[in-house]
Every structure is written in structure tokens, then in C-alpha cells.
Coordinates of N, CA and C and ligand atoms in Angstrom, one line a residue:
M1 N 52.6 18.1 -82.9 CA 51.8 17.2 -82.4 C 51.2 16.2 -83.4
S2 N 51.0 14.9 -83.1 CA 50.6 14.0 -84.1 C 49.1 14.2 -84.2
L3 N 48.8 13.9 -85.5 CA 47.2 14.2 -85.7 C 46.4 12.8 -85.4
L4 N 47.1 11.9 -85.7 CA 46.7 10.4 -85.4 C 47.6 9.7 -84.7
E5 N 47.1 9.0 -83.5 CA 48.0 8.3 -82.6 C 47.5 6.8 -82.4
V6 N 48.1 5.8 -82.9 CA 47.6 4.4 -82.6 C 48.6 3.8 -81.5
Q7 N 47.8 3.3 -80.5 CA 48.5 2.7 -79.3 C 48.2 1.4 -79.1
G8 N 49.2 0.4 -79.4 CA 49.0 -0.9 -78.9 C 47.6 -1.5 -79.6
L9 N 47.5 -1.3 -80.8 CA 46.0 -1.7 -81.3 C 46.0 -3.1 -81.8
E10 N 44.9 -3.8 -81.4 CA 44.6 -5.1 -81.7 C 43.2 -5.3 -82.3
A11 N 43.2 -6.0 -83.5 CA 41.8 -6.2 -84.1 C 41.7 -7.7 -84.4
R12 N 40.6 -8.1 -84.3 CA 40.3 -9.7 -84.4 C 39.2 -10.1 -85.2
Y13 N 39.4 -11.2 -85.8 CA 38.1 -12.0 -86.4 C 38.0 -13.2 -85.5
G14 N 37.2 -13.2 -84.6 CA 36.9 -14.5 -83.7 C 38.4 -14.7 -82.9
L15 N 39.1 -15.8 -83.1 CA 40.2 -16.0 -82.4 C 41.4 -15.5 -83.1
L16 N 41.2 -15.2 -84.2 CA 42.4 -14.7 -85.0 C 42.6 -13.2 -84.8
S17 N 43.9 -12.9 -84.4 CA 44.3 -11.5 -84.2 C 44.9 -11.1 -85.7
A18 N 44.1 -10.2 -86.3 CA 44.6 -9.9 -87.7 C 45.5 -8.7 -87.6
V19 N 45.5 -8.0 -86.4 CA 46.3 -6.7 -86.1 C 46.8 -6.9 -84.8
R20 N 48.1 -6.8 -84.6 CA 48.6 -7.3 -83.3 C 49.5 -6.3 -82.7
G21 N 49.2 -5.5 -81.5 CA 50.1 -4.4 -80.9 C 50.6 -3.5 -81.9
I22 N 49.9 -2.9 -82.8 CA 50.3 -1.8 -83.7 C 50.3 -0.5 -83.0
S23 N 51.5 0.1 -83.1 CA 51.5 1.6 -82.6 C 52.3 2.3 -83.5
F24 N 51.7 3.6 -83.9 CA 52.4 4.5 -84.9 C 51.6 5.9 -84.9
T25 N 52.3 6.8 -85.2 CA 51.5 8.1 -85.4 C 51.6 8.6 -86.7
V26 N 50.7 9.6 -87.0 CA 50.7 10.2 -88.4 C 50.6 11.8 -88.1
T27 N 51.5 12.6 -88.7 CA 51.4 14.0 -88.5 C 50.4 14.7 -89.6
K28 N 50.2 15.9 -89.3 CA 49.3 16.6 -90.4 C 50.0 16.7 -91.7
G29 N 49.4 16.2 -92.6 CA 49.8 16.2 -94.1 C 50.7 15.1 -94.5
E30 N 51.1 14.3 -93.4 CA 51.9 13.2 -93.8 C 51.4 12.2 -94.7
K31 N 52.1 11.5 -95.6 CA 51.7 10.4 -96.5 C 52.4 9.2 -95.9
L32 N 51.8 8.3 -95.4 CA 52.2 7.1 -94.8 C 51.6 5.9 -95.5
A33 N 52.6 5.1 -95.8 CA 52.3 3.9 -96.6 C 52.5 2.6 -95.7
L34 N 51.4 1.7 -95.9 CA 51.4 0.4 -95.2 C 51.8 -0.6 -96.2
V35 N 52.8 -1.4 -96.0 CA 53.3 -2.3 -97.0 C 53.3 -3.9 -96.4
G36 N 52.9 -4.7 -97.2 CA 52.9 -6.2 -96.6 C 52.1 -7.1 -97.5
A37 N 52.5 -8.4 -97.3 CA 51.9 -9.4 -98.3 C 50.4 -9.6 -97.8
N38 N 49.7 -10.3 -98.8 CA 48.3 -10.6 -98.5 C 48.2 -11.2 -97.2
G39 N 47.2 -10.7 -96.5 CA 46.8 -11.2 -95.1 C 47.7 -10.5 -94.1
A40 N 48.5 -9.7 -94.3 CA 49.3 -9.0 -93.1 C 48.6 -8.2 -92.3
G41 N 47.3 -7.7 -92.6 CA 46.5 -7.1 -91.6 C 46.3 -5.6 -92.1
K42 N 46.8 -5.3 -93.3 CA 46.7 -3.8 -93.6 C 45.2 -3.4 -93.8
T43 N 44.4 -4.0 -94.5 CA 43.0 -3.7 -94.6 C 42.2 -3.6 -93.3
T44 N 42.5 -4.6 -92.5 CA 41.9 -4.6 -91.2 C 42.2 -3.4 -90.3
L45 N 43.5 -3.2 -90.4 CA 44.1 -1.9 -89.8 C 43.4 -0.7 -90.3
L46 N 43.1 -0.5 -91.6 CA 42.5 0.8 -92.2 C 41.1 0.7 -91.4
R47 N 40.4 -0.4 -91.5 CA 39.0 -0.4 -91.3 C 39.0 -0.2 -89.8
T48 N 39.9 -0.4 -88.9 CA 39.6 -0.3 -87.5 C 40.0 1.2 -87.4
L49 N 40.8 1.8 -88.2 CA 41.0 3.2 -87.9 C 39.8 3.8 -88.2
A50 N 39.1 3.6 -89.2 CA 37.9 4.1 -89.8 C 36.6 3.8 -88.8
G51 N 36.7 2.9 -88.0 CA 35.7 2.6 -87.1 C 34.7 1.5 -87.6
V52 N 35.0 1.0 -88.8 CA 34.1 -0.1 -89.2 C 34.5 -1.4 -88.8
H53 N 35.7 -1.7 -88.1 CA 35.9 -2.8 -87.5 C 36.4 -2.7 -86.0
P54 N 35.9 -3.3 -85.2 CA 35.9 -3.0 -83.7 C 37.5 -3.3 -83.2
V55 N 37.8 -2.4 -82.2 CA 39.1 -2.4 -81.5 C 39.0 -3.5 -80.5
A56 N 39.9 -4.6 -80.5 CA 39.8 -5.4 -79.4 C 40.8 -4.9 -78.3
R57 N 41.7 -4.4 -78.6 CA 42.6 -3.8 -77.5 C 43.4 -2.5 -78.0
G58 N 43.9 -1.6 -77.1 CA 44.6 -0.5 -77.5 C 43.8 0.6 -77.7
R59 N 44.3 1.8 -78.3 CA 43.7 3.1 -78.3 C 43.9 3.7 -79.7
I60 N 42.9 4.6 -80.1 CA 43.1 5.5 -81.3 C 42.8 7.0 -80.8
V61 N 43.8 7.7 -80.9 CA 43.7 9.2 -80.6 C 43.8 10.0 -81.9
F62 N 42.8 10.8 -82.1 CA 42.8 11.7 -83.1 C 42.7 13.1 -82.7
D63 N 43.5 13.9 -83.1 CA 43.6 15.3 -82.8 C 43.3 15.6 -81.4
G64 N 44.0 14.6 -80.5 CA 44.1 14.9 -79.1 C 43.0 14.1 -78.5
A65 N 41.9 13.6 -79.1 CA 40.8 12.9 -78.4 C 40.8 11.5 -78.7
D66 N 40.5 10.9 -77.6 CA 40.4 9.3 -77.7 C 39.1 9.0 -78.5
I67 N 39.3 8.3 -79.6 CA 38.1 7.9 -80.5 C 37.9 6.5 -80.7
T68 N 38.7 5.8 -79.7 CA 38.5 4.2 -79.7 C 37.1 3.7 -79.8
S69 N 36.3 4.3 -79.2 CA 34.8 3.8 -79.3 C 34.0 4.7 -79.9
V70 N 34.5 5.5 -80.7 CA 33.5 6.5 -81.5 C 33.2 5.7 -82.8
S71 N 31.8 6.1 -83.2 CA 31.2 5.3 -84.4 C 32.0 5.8 -85.7
A72 N 31.8 5.0 -86.7 CA 32.4 5.3 -88.0 C 31.8 6.6 -88.4
H73 N 30.6 6.8 -88.5 CA 30.0 8.1 -89.0 C 30.6 9.2 -88.2
R74 N 30.8 9.1 -87.0 CA 31.3 10.5 -86.2 C 32.9 10.6 -86.4
R75 N 33.4 9.4 -86.6 CA 34.9 9.5 -87.1 C 35.0 10.4 -88.4
C76 N 34.1 9.9 -89.2 CA 34.2 10.5 -90.6 C 33.8 12.1 -90.4
A77 N 32.8 12.5 -89.6 CA 32.4 13.7 -89.5 C 33.5 14.5 -88.8
S78 N 34.5 13.9 -88.2 CA 35.5 14.7 -87.4 C 36.8 14.6 -88.4
G79 N 36.7 13.9 -89.6 CA 37.9 14.1 -90.5 C 38.7 12.9 -90.7
I80 N 38.0 11.7 -90.6 CA 38.7 10.5 -91.1 C 37.7 9.8 -91.9
A81 N 38.3 9.6 -93.3 CA 37.7 8.9 -94.3 C 38.4 8.0 -94.8
L82 N 37.6 6.9 -95.2 CA 38.1 5.6 -95.8 C 37.6 5.4 -97.2
V83 N 38.7 5.0 -98.0 CA 38.3 4.6 -99.3 C 38.5 3.1 -99.4
P84 N 37.4 2.4 -99.3 CA 37.7 0.8 -99.0 C 38.2 0.1 -100.1
E85 N 38.7 -1.0 -99.9 CA 39.2 -2.0 -100.9 C 37.7 -2.4 -101.5
G86 N 37.8 -2.5 -102.8 CA 36.6 -2.9 -103.6 C 35.7 -1.7 -103.8
R87 N 36.0 -0.5 -103.3 CA 35.3 0.7 -103.8 C 33.9 1.0 -103.0
R88 N 33.2 -0.1 -102.9 CA 31.9 0.1 -102.3 C 31.0 1.3 -102.6
L89 N 30.8 1.4 -104.0 CA 29.9 2.4 -104.3 C 28.6 1.9 -104.2
F90 N 27.7 2.7 -104.4 CA 26.2 2.4 -104.5 C 25.9 2.1 -106.1
P91 N 25.9 1.0 -106.5 CA 26.0 0.7 -108.0 C 24.6 1.3 -108.7
A92 N 23.6 1.4 -107.9 CA 22.4 1.7 -108.6 C 22.1 3.3 -108.5
M93 N 23.1 3.9 -108.0 CA 23.0 5.4 -107.9 C 24.0 6.1 -109.0
T94 N 23.6 7.3 -109.4 CA 24.6 7.9 -110.3 C 25.9 8.2 -109.6
V95 N 27.0 8.6 -110.4 CA 28.2 9.1 -109.8 C 27.9 10.3 -108.9
E96 N 27.0 11.4 -109.4 CA 26.7 12.6 -108.7 C 26.0 12.2 -107.4
E97 N 25.1 11.1 -107.4 CA 24.4 10.9 -106.1 C 25.5 10.2 -105.0
N98 N 26.3 9.3 -105.6 CA 27.3 8.7 -104.8 C 28.1 9.8 -104.1
L99 N 28.5 10.9 -105.0 CA 29.4 11.9 -104.3 C 28.5 12.7 -103.3
L100 N 27.4 13.0 -103.5 CA 26.6 13.9 -102.7 C 26.2 13.2 -101.4
V101 N 26.1 11.8 -101.5 CA 25.8 11.1 -100.3 C 26.8 11.4 -99.1
A102 N 28.1 11.8 -99.5 CA 29.1 12.1 -98.5 C 28.8 13.4 -97.7
R103 N 27.7 14.2 -98.1 CA 27.6 15.5 -97.7 C 27.0 15.4 -96.2
S104 N 26.5 14.3 -95.8 CA 25.8 14.2 -94.4 C 27.0 14.2 -93.4
A105 N 28.5 13.7 -93.9 CA 29.4 13.7 -92.9 C 30.5 14.8 -93.4
R106 N 30.0 15.9 -94.0 CA 30.8 17.0 -94.6 C 31.4 17.8 -93.5
R107 N 32.8 18.1 -93.7 CA 33.2 19.2 -92.9 C 33.4 20.3 -93.9
E108 N 33.7 21.5 -93.3 CA 34.0 22.7 -94.2 C 35.3 22.5 -94.8
G109 N 35.6 22.9 -96.0 CA 36.9 22.7 -96.4 C 36.9 23.1 -98.0
M110 N 38.2 22.7 -98.7 CA 38.2 22.9 -100.1 C 37.6 22.1 -101.0
W111 N 37.1 20.9 -100.5 CA 36.6 20.0 -101.5 C 35.0 20.2 -101.4
H112 N 34.5 20.2 -102.6 CA 33.0 20.1 -102.9 C 32.8 19.5 -104.3
L113 N 31.6 19.6 -104.8 CA 31.4 18.9 -106.1 C 32.3 19.5 -107.2
E114 N 32.3 20.7 -107.2 CA 33.1 21.4 -108.2 C 34.6 21.0 -108.2
S115 N 35.2 21.2 -106.9 CA 36.7 20.9 -106.8 C 37.0 19.4 -107.1
V116 N 36.2 18.6 -106.6 CA 36.6 17.1 -106.9 C 36.4 16.8 -108.3
L117 N 35.5 17.4 -109.0 CA 35.5 17.4 -110.5 C 36.6 17.9 -111.4
E118 N 37.3 18.8 -110.6 CA 38.4 19.5 -111.2 C 39.6 18.6 -111.0
A119 N 39.7 17.8 -109.8 CA 40.7 16.9 -109.6 C 40.5 15.7 -110.3
F120 N 39.3 15.2 -110.6 CA 38.9 14.0 -111.3 C 38.2 14.2 -112.5
P121 N 38.9 14.9 -113.5 CA 38.0 15.5 -114.7 C 37.4 14.2 -115.5
Q122 N 37.9 13.0 -115.2 CA 37.3 12.0 -116.0 C 35.7 11.7 -115.5
L123 N 35.5 12.2 -114.3 CA 34.1 12.0 -113.9 C 33.0 13.0 -114.3
K124 N 33.5 14.2 -114.9 CA 32.6 15.3 -115.4 C 31.6 14.5 -116.4
P125 N 32.0 13.9 -117.3 CA 31.0 13.4 -118.2 C 30.2 12.1 -117.7
K126 N 30.6 11.7 -116.6 CA 29.9 10.6 -115.9 C 29.0 10.8 -115.0
L127 N 28.7 12.1 -114.6 CA 28.1 12.4 -113.4 C 26.6 11.8 -113.3
K128 N 26.1 11.7 -114.5 CA 24.6 11.1 -114.6 C 24.7 9.5 -114.9
T129 N 25.9 9.0 -114.8 CA 25.8 7.5 -115.2 C 25.9 6.7 -113.8
L130 N 25.2 5.6 -113.9 CA 25.2 4.8 -112.7 C 26.6 4.3 -112.4
A131 N 26.8 4.2 -111.1 CA 28.2 3.9 -110.6 C 28.6 2.4 -111.1
G132 N 27.4 1.6 -111.1 CA 27.8 0.3 -111.6 C 28.0 0.0 -112.9
D133 N 27.7 1.0 -113.8 CA 28.1 1.0 -115.3 C 29.5 1.5 -115.6
L134 N 30.2 2.0 -114.5 CA 31.5 2.7 -114.7 C 32.7 1.6 -114.8
S135 N 33.7 2.2 -115.6 CA 34.9 1.0 -115.5 C 35.6 1.3 -114.2
G136 N 36.6 0.2 -114.0 CA 37.2 0.0 -112.7 C 37.9 1.3 -112.2
G137 N 38.6 2.0 -113.3 CA 39.3 3.1 -112.9 C 38.3 4.3 -112.6
Q138 N 37.2 4.5 -113.3 CA 36.2 5.4 -113.0 C 35.6 5.2 -111.6
Q139 N 35.3 4.1 -111.4 CA 34.8 3.6 -109.9 C 35.7 4.1 -108.9
Q140 N 37.0 3.8 -109.2 CA 38.1 4.2 -108.0 C 38.1 5.7 -107.9
A141 N 38.0 6.4 -109.1 CA 38.1 7.8 -108.9 C 36.9 8.4 -108.2
T142 N 35.7 7.6 -108.5 CA 34.5 8.1 -107.7 C 34.7 7.8 -106.3
A143 N 35.2 6.7 -105.9 CA 35.4 6.3 -104.6 C 36.3 7.4 -103.7
I144 N 37.4 7.8 -104.4 CA 38.2 8.7 -103.9 C 37.5 10.1 -103.7
A145 N 36.8 10.4 -104.8 CA 36.2 11.8 -104.8 C 35.0 11.8 -103.7
R146 N 34.5 10.7 -103.6 CA 33.4 10.6 -102.4 C 34.1 10.9 -101.1
A147 N 35.1 10.1 -100.9 CA 35.9 10.4 -99.6 C 36.3 11.9 -99.4
L148 N 36.8 12.4 -100.5 CA 37.2 13.9 -100.3 C 36.2 14.8 -100.2
M149 N 34.9 14.6 -100.6 CA 33.7 15.2 -100.3 C 33.5 15.5 -98.9
T150 N 34.0 14.7 -97.9 CA 33.8 14.9 -96.6 C 34.9 16.0 -96.0
N151 N 35.8 16.4 -96.9 CA 37.1 17.1 -96.4 C 37.8 16.5 -95.4
P152 N 38.3 15.3 -95.5 CA 39.0 14.6 -94.5 C 40.3 15.3 -94.0
R153 N 40.7 15.1 -92.7 CA 41.9 15.4 -92.5 C 43.1 14.1 -92.5
V154 N 42.4 13.0 -92.5 CA 43.2 11.8 -92.6 C 42.4 11.0 -93.7
L155 N 43.1 10.7 -94.8 CA 42.4 9.8 -95.9 C 43.0 8.5 -95.7
L156 N 42.2 7.4 -95.6 CA 42.7 6.0 -95.6 C 42.5 5.6 -96.8
L157 N 43.5 5.1 -97.7 CA 43.2 4.7 -99.1 C 43.7 3.3 -99.1
D158 N 42.8 2.3 -99.5 CA 43.0 0.9 -99.6 C 43.1 0.3 -100.9
E159 N 44.3 -0.1 -101.2 CA 44.5 -0.7 -102.6 C 43.9 0.0 -103.7
V160 N 44.5 1.2 -104.0 CA 44.0 2.1 -105.0 C 44.2 1.4 -106.4
S161 N 45.1 0.7 -106.6 CA 45.3 0.2 -108.1 C 44.9 -1.2 -108.2
L162 N 44.1 -1.8 -107.3 CA 43.8 -3.2 -107.4 C 42.9 -3.4 -108.5
G163 N 43.2 -4.3 -109.3 CA 42.2 -4.6 -110.5 C 42.2 -3.6 -111.4
L164 N 42.9 -2.6 -111.6 CA 42.9 -1.5 -112.6 C 43.9 -1.7 -113.8
S165 N 43.5 -1.4 -114.8 CA 44.5 -1.4 -116.0 C 45.6 -0.3 -115.6
P166 N 46.8 -0.4 -116.2 CA 48.0 0.4 -116.0 C 47.5 1.9 -116.4
L167 N 46.7 1.9 -117.4 CA 46.2 3.4 -117.8 C 45.4 4.0 -116.8
A168 N 44.4 3.0 -116.4 CA 43.5 3.6 -115.3 C 44.4 3.9 -114.0
V169 N 45.3 3.2 -113.7 CA 46.1 3.4 -112.4 C 46.8 4.8 -112.6
H170 N 47.4 5.1 -113.8 CA 48.0 6.2 -114.0 C 47.1 7.4 -114.0
A171 N 45.8 7.2 -114.4 CA 44.7 8.3 -114.4 C 44.4 8.7 -113.0
V172 N 44.3 7.6 -112.2 CA 43.8 8.0 -111.0 C 45.1 8.5 -110.1
Y173 N 46.3 8.1 -110.2 CA 47.3 8.7 -109.5 C 47.6 10.3 -110.1
D174 N 47.3 10.4 -111.3 CA 47.5 11.8 -111.9 C 46.4 12.7 -111.1
S175 N 45.3 12.2 -110.8 CA 44.3 13.1 -110.1 C 44.7 13.2 -108.6
L176 N 45.4 12.2 -108.2 CA 45.8 12.2 -106.7 C 46.8 13.3 -106.4
G177 N 47.4 13.7 -107.6 CA 48.6 14.7 -107.5 C 48.1 15.8 -106.7
T178 N 46.9 16.4 -106.9 CA 46.3 17.6 -106.3 C 46.2 17.3 -104.8
L179 N 45.8 16.2 -104.5 CA 45.5 15.8 -103.3 C 46.8 15.7 -102.4
L180 N 47.9 15.1 -103.1 CA 49.1 14.9 -102.3 C 49.8 16.2 -102.0
K181 N 49.3 17.2 -102.7 CA 50.1 18.6 -102.3 C 49.2 19.2 -101.1
T182 N 48.2 18.7 -100.8 CA 47.4 19.5 -99.7 C 48.0 18.9 -98.4
K183 N 47.3 19.6 -97.3 CA 47.7 19.2 -95.9 C 46.9 18.0 -95.5
T184 N 46.3 17.4 -96.3 CA 45.5 16.2 -95.9 C 46.5 15.0 -95.7
A185 N 46.4 14.5 -94.5 CA 47.2 13.2 -94.2 C 46.8 11.9 -94.9
I186 N 47.6 11.0 -95.4 CA 47.0 10.0 -96.0 C 47.7 8.7 -95.5
V187 N 46.8 7.6 -95.3 CA 47.5 6.4 -94.9 C 47.1 5.6 -96.2
L188 N 48.2 5.0 -96.8 CA 48.0 4.4 -98.1 C 48.3 2.8 -98.0
V189 N 47.6 2.2 -98.6 CA 47.9 0.7 -98.9 C 47.8 0.5 -100.3
E190 N 48.9 0.1 -100.8 CA 49.1 -0.1 -102.5 C 49.9 -1.2 -102.7
Q191 N 49.5 -2.1 -103.6 CA 50.3 -3.1 -104.0 C 51.4 -2.9 -104.9
D192 N 51.3 -1.7 -105.7 CA 52.3 -1.2 -106.5 C 53.5 -0.5 -105.9
L193 N 54.4 -1.3 -105.6 CA 55.8 -0.7 -104.7 C 56.3 0.6 -105.2
Q194 N 56.4 0.5 -106.4 CA 57.0 1.9 -107.0 C 56.2 3.2 -106.7
R195 N 54.9 3.1 -106.8 CA 54.1 4.1 -106.6 C 54.1 4.3 -105.0
T196 N 54.1 3.2 -104.1 CA 54.2 3.5 -102.8 C 55.5 4.2 -102.4
L197 N 56.6 4.0 -103.0 CA 57.8 4.6 -102.6 C 57.9 6.0 -103.1
D198 N 57.2 6.3 -104.3 CA 57.0 7.6 -104.9 C 56.2 8.6 -104.2
V199 N 55.1 8.0 -103.6 CA 54.2 8.9 -102.9 C 54.4 9.0 -101.4
A200 N 54.9 8.0 -100.6 CA 54.9 8.0 -99.3 C 56.1 8.9 -98.6
D201 N 55.8 9.5 -97.6 CA 57.0 10.1 -96.9 C 57.6 9.0 -96.1
R202 N 56.9 8.0 -95.5 CA 57.1 7.2 -94.5 C 56.4 5.7 -94.8
I203 N 57.2 4.7 -94.5 CA 56.7 3.3 -94.9 C 56.6 2.5 -93.6
I204 N 55.6 1.9 -93.4 CA 55.5 0.8 -92.3 C 55.4 -0.6 -93.0
C205 N 56.3 -1.5 -92.6 CA 56.0 -2.7 -93.2 C 55.4 -3.7 -92.2
M206 N 54.4 -4.4 -92.7 CA 53.7 -5.3 -91.8 C 53.8 -6.8 -92.0
L207 N 53.8 -7.5 -91.0 CA 53.9 -9.1 -91.2 C 53.0 -9.7 -90.3
E208 N 52.1 -10.5 -90.7 CA 51.2 -11.4 -89.7 C 50.7 -10.4 -88.7
G209 N 50.2 -9.2 -89.0 CA 49.3 -8.4 -88.1 C 50.3 -7.4 -87.4
A210 N 51.6 -7.5 -87.4 CA 52.4 -6.7 -86.6 C 53.3 -5.8 -87.4
I211 N 53.9 -4.7 -87.0 CA 54.9 -3.9 -87.7 C 56.3 -4.7 -87.5
V212 N 56.8 -4.9 -88.7 CA 58.3 -5.4 -88.5 C 59.4 -4.5 -89.0
A213 N 59.0 -3.4 -89.6 CA 60.0 -2.3 -90.0 C 59.3 -1.0 -90.3
E214 N 60.0 0.1 -90.1 CA 59.4 1.4 -90.5 C 60.4 2.3 -90.8
G215 N 60.3 3.2 -91.7 CA 61.3 4.2 -91.9 C 61.0 5.3 -93.0
R216 N 61.6 6.4 -93.2 CA 61.2 7.2 -94.2 C 61.5 6.7 -95.5
S217 N 60.7 7.0 -96.4 CA 60.7 6.4 -97.7 C 62.1 6.5 -98.4
G218 N 62.6 7.7 -98.3 CA 64.0 8.0 -99.1 C 65.1 7.1 -98.3
E219 N 64.9 6.7 -97.2 CA 66.0 6.0 -96.5 C 65.8 4.4 -96.5
M220 N 64.7 4.0 -97.1 CA 64.6 2.6 -97.2 C 64.8 2.2 -98.8
T221 N 65.6 1.0 -99.0 CA 65.7 0.8 -100.4 C 64.4 -0.1 -100.9
R222 N 64.4 -0.2 -102.0 CA 63.3 -1.2 -102.6 C 63.5 -2.6 -102.1
E223 N 64.8 -3.0 -102.1 CA 65.1 -4.4 -101.7 C 64.6 -4.5 -100.2
Q224 N 65.0 -3.6 -99.3 CA 64.7 -3.6 -98.0 C 63.1 -3.9 -97.7
V225 N 62.5 -2.9 -98.4 CA 61.0 -3.0 -98.4 C 60.5 -4.5 -98.9
V226 N 61.0 -5.0 -100.0 CA 60.6 -6.3 -100.6 C 60.9 -7.4 -99.5
G227 N 62.1 -7.2 -99.0 CA 62.6 -8.2 -97.9 C 61.6 -8.3 -96.9
H228 N 61.2 -7.1 -96.3 CA 60.2 -7.2 -95.2 C 58.8 -7.8 -95.6
Y229 N 58.5 -7.3 -96.8 CA 57.2 -7.7 -97.5 C 57.1 -9.3 -97.3
F230 N 58.2 -9.9 -97.8 CA 58.1 -11.4 -97.9 C 58.6 -12.0 -96.6
G231 N 58.9 -11.1 -95.5 CA 59.2 -11.8 -94.3 C 60.6 -12.3 -94.2
T232 N 61.6 -11.9 -95.1 CA 63.0 -12.5 -95.1 C 63.8 -11.7 -94.3
R233 N 63.3 -10.5 -93.8 CA 64.1 -9.7 -92.9 C 65.5 -9.4 -93.4
P234 N 65.6 -8.5 -94.4 CA 67.0 -8.1 -94.9 C 67.8 -7.7 -93.8
E235 N 69.3 -8.0 -94.0 CA 70.2 -7.7 -92.9 C 70.4 -6.3 -92.6
S236 N 70.3 -5.4 -93.7 CA 70.5 -4.1 -93.3 C 69.2 -3.4 -92.7
T237 N 69.1 -3.4 -91.4 CA 67.8 -3.0 -90.8 C 67.5 -1.6 -91.1
T238 N 66.1 -1.3 -91.2 CA 65.7 0.0 -91.7 C 65.6 0.7 -90.3
Q239 N 65.5 2.0 -90.5 CA 65.3 3.0 -89.3 C 64.1 2.5 -88.6
G240 N 64.2 2.6 -87.3 CA 63.0 2.5 -86.4 C 62.5 1.1 -86.4
A241 N 63.0 0.1 -86.9 CA 62.7 -1.2 -87.0 C 62.1 -1.7 -85.5
T242 N 60.9 -2.2 -85.5 CA 60.2 -2.7 -84.1 C 60.5 -4.1 -83.8
S243 N 61.4 -4.9 -84.7 CA 61.5 -6.2 -84.4 C 63.0 -6.7 -84.7
Ligands
LIG1 P1 45.2 -8.2 -98.6 O1 46.1 -7.5 -99.3 O2 44.9 -9.6 -99.0 O3 43.7 -7.5 -98.4 P2 45.7 -7.5 -95.9 O4 47.2 -7.2 -95.4 O5 44.9 -6.3 -96.0 O6 45.6 -8.4 -97.0 P3 43.6 -8.5 -94.1 O7 42.7 -8.4 -95.1 O8 43.4 -7.3 -93.1 O9 45.3 -8.3 -94.7 O10 43.6 -9.8 -93.4 C1 44.4 -10.0 -92.2 C2 44.0 -11.4 -91.7 O11 42.8 -11.5 -91.3 C3 44.3 -12.5 -92.7 O12 44.7 -13.7 -92.0 C4 42.9 -12.6 -93.2 O13 42.6 -14.1 -93.6 C5 42.0 -12.4 -92.1 N1 40.6 -12.0 -92.4 C6 40.4 -10.9 -93.2 N2 39.1 -10.6 -93.3 C7 38.5 -11.7 -92.6 C8 37.2 -11.9 -92.1 N3 36.2 -11.2 -92.8 N4 36.8 -13.0 -91.4 C9 37.9 -13.8 -91.1 N5 39.3 -13.4 -91.1 C10 39.6 -12.4 -92.1

């Protein structure tokens, strides 16, 4: 049974439909990547799944329950966590305080302060540092660690490597290795296509708010994904293409 099911989802900014008729499922432990050019609707889709952007039409079902009108806080408490684009940490609070803030929505599970620090050892010496004083890579690590503190069943990761140096990206993905081996499902938005192909079990290509192709990552070539990314629609259609 799917853990997360999205049915005919639409999300808008005023008259603009940023997400249009999106349907897909995520199973327990699955790593799904959303790929598409700037403005394709990936961030809006993640925000809508997390409950921080309203659903204009369609349904979101999580673990068999309709959560379409459930608040972001309650979604988080039931196991959906978002690592937002731009990290959105509390800059005037320490790393430790940022991590502990997540306790109010915490589920039982393997992730607690000690285990997230094992996964993100670069944060250990920074626990008492203000989040605003961290490097970009350390901030991203803190944002992911904060989301893990809630023990999510689905982790929504938006633009993990955006604005980070190659070294920092490497460090963050090194730490994600532990997470990728767990049964936590991940919906990933990542501009680094090679990392996307390495990490994802399945890929959904989006264009102008809609799904234009989807398939298992091992069965989609880099060229096919790039073609859908730019909307050039390569001739060799991918598995399960919806248009
Ligand atoms: P990016 O990689 O640039 O973040 P994206 O695929 O995540 O792109 P979104 O950020 O979800 O795409 O944007 C989808 C559409 O919604 C775009 O046309 C964008 O201009 C528009 N949009 C995004 N945020 C807002 C906003 N706050 N107000 C109005 N329109 C918005």
C-alpha cells in the first residue's frame, strides 16, 4: 500500500496554477525525485504536501487518511517533514535550539539529538553556535537534522545543494547516506542531476506545473531526463509518461 498518495493536486498563486493535476504515489522507504526547470512547480508541490501552501483542488492521502485539509503542524506530527528551500532556520537561536524546536512535533523513532549528531558530525562542535553564523553547508545540515528530529515517515527535501560549495554538498550527501538506508521515504528536489539519479529510485519530470514523464531512475537515461527538464520531449519516451 502506498504511504503517500497524491490525487489530481492543484495549487495556485492567485490566478496562476503552479501545480496542475498532479497524481503520484510514494511507498514506504521509496526515494522519489522531482526534476524540472525553474518555475516547474516543484517547490510549490512540496510545500503543498507539507501543508504550508493550500490545496486548490485534489486530495492528499497519507497512510490511508485524507490529510488534504490537515494543518502543517499536524501533518508534521503524523510523519511528514519539510526541509524548505532556503533552510528557514531561526538565525538568532543556536544549532541545538533549532534542533530541539522540532521536539513539539516529534514522533517516536531512531532520530534524537545524539543520533542526528552521529549522522551530521559536522554539527557537533557547532551546537552552541547561532544558526545565523553557520556556513551554508552547516545550515543545510542543521535544517535536515531538524526535520529528522521529528522522525518523519516522509521527508520532503527541497534544493539540498542550492548555493553550497561542492565540498559542502559532498559533506551533506555523505551524511544523508545514513538516512537513505532507512525506511524513511524521501521526496527530493535537487538541481544536481547526477546526485538525483544516484539517490532516487524513481523520477518524476515536471514542466509548467504538470508531470510530463516518470520512471524508475535506472530505466531513464540522463539525456531523457534532461530533455524533459527543458521541455524538449525526447523521442524515446520514458516508462509511465503521462503526456
Ligand atoms: P525553482 O527551482 O525556481 O524553485 P520550482 O520548480 O520549485 O522552481 P515553484 O517555485 O514552485 O517552481 O514555482 C512555480 C510557479 O509559481 C512559477 O511560475 C513561479 O513564478 C510561481 N510562484 C512561485 N512562488 C510564488 C509566489 N510566492 N507568488 C506568486 N507566484 C509564485
